[in-house]
Amino acid sequence: MVYMSGARDRIDGDVRIDYSPGVQGFVNNLAQDPTVVGLIARGVGLEAISVDETPASLTLEYPQHFSVGASIKVTPRLKTNIDIKWTDTAVWDEWNIQFEESVQFLGVLGAIVQSLDQGTTGGYLGADSLVLPRDYESVWTWAIGFEYQYTDRLAFRLGYEPRGSSIPEDKQDLFVPIGDTKLYSTGFAFHWSRDTFIEGSLGYVHSEQDIPSNGSTNSTSTAIDNFIYNPYAGYNMKTELKVIVGEISIRSTF
């Protein structure tokens, strides 16, 4: 049985915003609107600003984790290990980035977002902070492994772990581009001598996300009030992760 408590860490960095001609055109188009949105856009004065820079910080909470397992000797030479795990990723409901200096344009854009708000995403955009909605979920996962004692000195191992994603389908994006994941592993343990042990393993990880147009409020939404983080509005998006991991260790007493 293993328990790891949650923890908090403050991440400091810098934010730089370059106002491209496309952004200028966007604001100019909004300025033609006869409603309060146009009034706000006309007050931006973006032509005099090309770059905004400010120190920023994010307090990131690492989720607590719990796992429990059992090792069962099926036959004199075959052993199986079963683990059940829980990770409290629901603590990542939002990421709050604080700006040390005010970013005027983001404050104005935030006012525009609020005027259009239909309750699609949550989050917040302002001159002093940016709150990115995440809405992740805590998940239970399981894993199983087998060890076969081929000889008194050599054992072979196999493992499989399907990890359900903590990110709901309607919240998938590229911040954490990991969907449902499968881990396959194989390995060996060799008793080289009385005091020396050699162990090796090879693992393969595969994960995919398939996000249709308007399928995620964090990436492909077509909602008019989804300004905060929605980089591929209206597009179909797919991500794929493949990782091969190898490890070898030698333990000896002297």
Coordinates of C-alpha atoms in Angstrom, one line a residue:
M1 CA 0.0 0.0 0.0
V2 CA 1.3 3.4 -1.0
Y3 CA 0.0 6.9 -0.3
M4 CA 1.5 10.1 -1.6
S5 CA 0.1 13.4 -0.3
G6 CA -0.6 16.3 -2.5
A7 CA 1.7 19.3 -2.7
R8 CA 1.9 22.8 -4.0
D9 CA 4.6 24.5 -6.1
R10 CA 4.9 28.0 -7.3
I11 CA 6.1 28.4 -10.8
D12 CA 7.5 31.7 -11.9
G13 CA 8.1 32.9 -15.4
D14 CA 7.5 35.6 -17.9
V15 CA 4.6 36.3 -20.3
R16 CA 5.2 38.0 -23.6
I17 CA 2.3 39.0 -25.9
D18 CA 3.1 40.1 -29.5
Y19 CA 0.2 42.0 -31.1
S20 CA 0.2 40.8 -34.7
P21 CA -1.7 42.5 -37.6
G22 CA -4.3 39.8 -37.3
V23 CA -5.0 40.9 -33.7
Q24 CA -5.1 44.5 -34.8
G25 CA -7.7 43.6 -37.5
F26 CA -9.8 41.6 -35.0
V27 CA -10.0 44.6 -32.6
N28 CA -10.7 47.0 -35.5
N29 CA -13.6 44.8 -36.7
L30 CA -15.0 44.6 -33.2
A31 CA -14.7 48.4 -33.0
Q32 CA -17.3 48.7 -35.8
D33 CA -19.9 47.0 -33.6
P34 CA -22.6 49.4 -32.5
T35 CA -23.1 47.6 -29.1
V36 CA -21.1 47.9 -25.9
V37 CA -18.6 45.4 -27.4
G38 CA -17.6 48.0 -30.1
L39 CA -17.4 50.7 -27.5
I40 CA -14.9 48.7 -25.4
A41 CA -12.9 47.7 -28.5
R42 CA -12.6 51.3 -29.6
G43 CA -11.0 52.1 -26.2
V44 CA -8.2 49.6 -26.5
G45 CA -5.7 51.9 -28.3
L46 CA -3.8 48.8 -29.6
E47 CA -2.0 50.7 -32.4
A48 CA 0.4 52.2 -29.8
I49 CA 1.3 48.8 -28.3
S50 CA 3.3 46.1 -30.2
V51 CA 4.4 44.0 -27.3
D52 CA 3.3 43.4 -23.7
E53 CA 5.7 41.7 -21.2
T54 CA 5.2 41.0 -17.5
P55 CA 6.5 38.5 -14.9
A56 CA 3.9 35.9 -14.0
S57 CA 3.3 33.1 -11.6
L58 CA 1.2 29.9 -11.2
T59 CA 0.6 28.0 -8.0
L60 CA 0.3 24.4 -9.2
E61 CA -1.2 21.8 -6.9
Y62 CA 0.1 18.2 -7.4
P63 CA -2.6 15.6 -6.8
Q64 CA -2.5 13.1 -4.0
H65 CA -2.1 9.5 -5.1
F66 CA -3.0 6.1 -3.5
S67 CA -2.3 2.6 -4.6
V68 CA -2.8 -0.9 -3.2
G69 CA -1.6 -4.2 -4.6
A70 CA -1.3 -7.9 -4.0
S71 CA 1.2 -10.5 -5.1
I72 CA -0.2 -14.0 -5.6
K73 CA 1.8 -17.2 -6.2
V74 CA -0.3 -19.1 -8.7
T75 CA 2.1 -22.0 -9.1
P76 CA 5.6 -22.7 -7.6
R77 CA 7.1 -20.8 -10.6
L78 CA 4.4 -18.3 -11.6
K79 CA 3.5 -15.2 -9.7
T80 CA 1.0 -12.4 -10.5
N81 CA 0.9 -8.9 -9.2
I82 CA -2.3 -6.8 -9.2
D83 CA -2.4 -3.1 -8.4
I84 CA -5.3 -0.7 -8.0
K85 CA -4.5 3.1 -8.1
W86 CA -6.3 6.3 -7.5
T87 CA -5.1 9.8 -8.5
D88 CA -6.9 13.0 -7.4
T89 CA -6.5 14.9 -10.6
A90 CA -9.9 16.7 -9.9
V91 CA -7.8 19.3 -8.0
W92 CA -6.9 20.6 -11.5
D93 CA -10.2 22.3 -12.0
E94 CA -8.5 25.5 -13.1
W95 CA -5.0 27.0 -13.5
N96 CA -4.7 30.6 -12.2
I97 CA -1.9 32.6 -13.8
Q98 CA -1.2 35.8 -12.0
F99 CA 0.5 38.8 -13.8
E100 CA 2.8 41.0 -11.8
E101 CA 2.1 44.0 -14.1
S102 CA -1.3 44.8 -15.6
V103 CA -1.8 43.8 -19.3
Q104 CA -4.3 46.4 -20.5
F105 CA -5.3 44.6 -23.7
L106 CA -6.2 41.4 -21.8
G107 CA -8.3 43.5 -19.4
V108 CA -10.3 45.0 -22.3
L109 CA -10.6 41.6 -24.0
G110 CA -11.8 40.2 -20.7
A111 CA -14.5 42.8 -20.6
I112 CA -15.6 41.8 -24.1
V113 CA -15.7 38.2 -23.1
Q114 CA -17.9 39.0 -20.1
S115 CA -20.3 40.9 -22.3
L116 CA -20.6 37.9 -24.6
D117 CA -20.6 35.3 -21.8
Q118 CA -23.1 32.5 -22.2
G119 CA -21.6 30.3 -19.5
T120 CA -19.8 28.0 -21.9
T121 CA -16.4 27.5 -20.3
G122 CA -15.9 29.2 -17.1
G123 CA -12.4 30.7 -16.4
Y124 CA -11.5 34.3 -16.3
L125 CA -9.6 36.8 -18.4
G126 CA -8.4 40.1 -17.0
A127 CA -5.6 42.6 -16.8
D128 CA -4.1 41.0 -13.7
S129 CA -4.7 37.3 -14.2
L130 CA -5.7 34.5 -16.6
V131 CA -7.7 31.5 -15.3
L132 CA -7.7 28.5 -17.6
P133 CA -10.6 26.1 -16.9
R134 CA -9.5 22.5 -16.8
D135 CA -12.2 20.5 -15.1
Y136 CA -10.2 17.2 -14.8
E137 CA -11.5 14.2 -13.0
S138 CA -10.1 11.9 -10.3
V139 CA -9.7 8.4 -11.7
W140 CA -9.2 4.8 -10.6
T141 CA -6.9 2.6 -12.7
W142 CA -5.5 -0.9 -12.5
A143 CA -2.4 -2.9 -13.6
I144 CA -1.5 -6.5 -13.7
G145 CA 1.9 -8.2 -14.1
F146 CA 3.3 -11.7 -14.3
E147 CA 6.7 -13.2 -13.3
Y148 CA 7.7 -16.6 -14.4
Q149 CA 10.7 -18.2 -12.6
Y150 CA 12.3 -20.0 -15.6
T151 CA 15.3 -21.2 -13.6
D152 CA 16.6 -20.7 -10.1
R153 CA 18.6 -17.7 -11.5
L154 CA 16.4 -16.3 -14.3
A155 CA 12.9 -14.9 -14.3
F156 CA 10.8 -13.4 -17.1
R157 CA 8.2 -10.6 -16.6
L158 CA 5.1 -9.3 -18.5
G159 CA 2.9 -6.3 -17.5
Y160 CA -0.2 -4.5 -18.8
E161 CA -1.7 -1.3 -17.5
P162 CA -4.7 0.5 -19.1
R163 CA -4.8 4.0 -17.8
G164 CA -8.2 5.8 -18.2
S165 CA -7.8 9.5 -18.9
S166 CA -8.5 12.0 -16.1
I167 CA -9.4 14.5 -18.8
P168 CA -13.1 14.3 -19.9
E169 CA -13.7 14.2 -23.6
D170 CA -15.3 17.6 -23.7
K171 CA -12.1 19.1 -22.0
Q172 CA -9.3 17.6 -24.1
D173 CA -6.7 19.9 -25.6
L174 CA -2.9 20.2 -26.1
F175 CA -1.9 21.4 -22.6
V176 CA -1.9 17.7 -21.6
P177 CA -2.3 15.8 -24.9
I178 CA -2.9 12.4 -23.3
G179 CA -6.1 10.4 -23.7
D180 CA -6.8 6.9 -22.6
T181 CA -3.4 5.2 -22.4
K182 CA -2.1 1.6 -22.6
L183 CA 1.2 0.5 -21.2
Y184 CA 2.7 -2.8 -22.2
S185 CA 6.0 -4.0 -20.6
T186 CA 8.3 -7.0 -20.6
G187 CA 11.5 -7.7 -18.6
F188 CA 13.7 -10.1 -16.8
A189 CA 15.6 -10.6 -13.6
F190 CA 18.9 -12.5 -13.5
H191 CA 20.7 -13.6 -10.4
W192 CA 24.3 -13.2 -11.7
S193 CA 26.1 -14.3 -8.6
R194 CA 25.5 -14.5 -4.9
D195 CA 25.8 -10.7 -4.5
T196 CA 24.9 -9.4 -8.0
F197 CA 21.4 -9.0 -9.6
I198 CA 20.7 -7.7 -13.1
E199 CA 17.2 -6.5 -14.1
G200 CA 16.0 -5.1 -17.4
S201 CA 12.7 -3.9 -18.8
L202 CA 11.2 -2.6 -22.0
G203 CA 7.9 -0.7 -22.1
Y204 CA 5.7 0.7 -24.8
V205 CA 3.1 3.5 -24.1
H206 CA 0.4 4.5 -26.6
S207 CA -2.3 7.2 -26.2
E208 CA -4.7 8.9 -28.6
Q209 CA -7.1 11.8 -28.5
D210 CA -9.7 12.2 -31.3
I211 CA -11.4 15.6 -30.8
P212 CA -14.2 16.5 -33.3
S213 CA -15.2 20.0 -34.2
N214 CA -17.0 21.6 -31.2
G215 CA -16.2 18.5 -29.2
S216 CA -14.1 20.2 -26.5
T217 CA -14.6 23.5 -24.8
N218 CA -10.8 23.6 -24.2
S219 CA -9.7 23.3 -27.9
T220 CA -12.3 23.0 -30.7
S221 CA -15.4 24.9 -29.4
T222 CA -17.4 27.1 -31.7
A223 CA -19.1 29.0 -28.9
I224 CA -19.0 32.8 -29.4
D225 CA -18.0 33.3 -25.8
N226 CA -15.1 30.9 -25.7
F227 CA -12.1 33.2 -25.9
I228 CA -9.8 32.1 -23.1
Y229 CA -8.2 29.0 -24.5
N230 CA -9.7 27.6 -27.7
P231 CA -6.9 27.4 -30.3
Y232 CA -8.6 25.1 -32.9
A233 CA -12.2 26.4 -32.9
G234 CA -14.3 24.5 -35.4
Y235 CA -11.5 22.1 -36.4
N236 CA -11.2 18.3 -36.0
M237 CA -8.1 17.5 -34.0
K238 CA -6.2 14.3 -33.3
T239 CA -3.2 13.7 -31.1
E240 CA -1.1 10.5 -30.7
L241 CA 1.6 9.7 -28.2
K242 CA 4.0 6.8 -28.6
V243 CA 6.8 6.2 -26.1
I244 CA 9.3 3.3 -25.9
V245 CA 11.1 3.1 -22.6
G246 CA 14.0 0.8 -21.7
E247 CA 15.7 0.3 -18.4
I248 CA 18.5 -1.9 -17.0
S249 CA 19.9 -2.0 -13.5
I250 CA 22.7 -3.8 -11.8
R251 CA 22.7 -4.3 -8.0
S252 CA 25.6 -5.6 -6.0
T253 CA 26.8 -5.7 -2.4
F254 CA 30.4 -5.2 -1.5

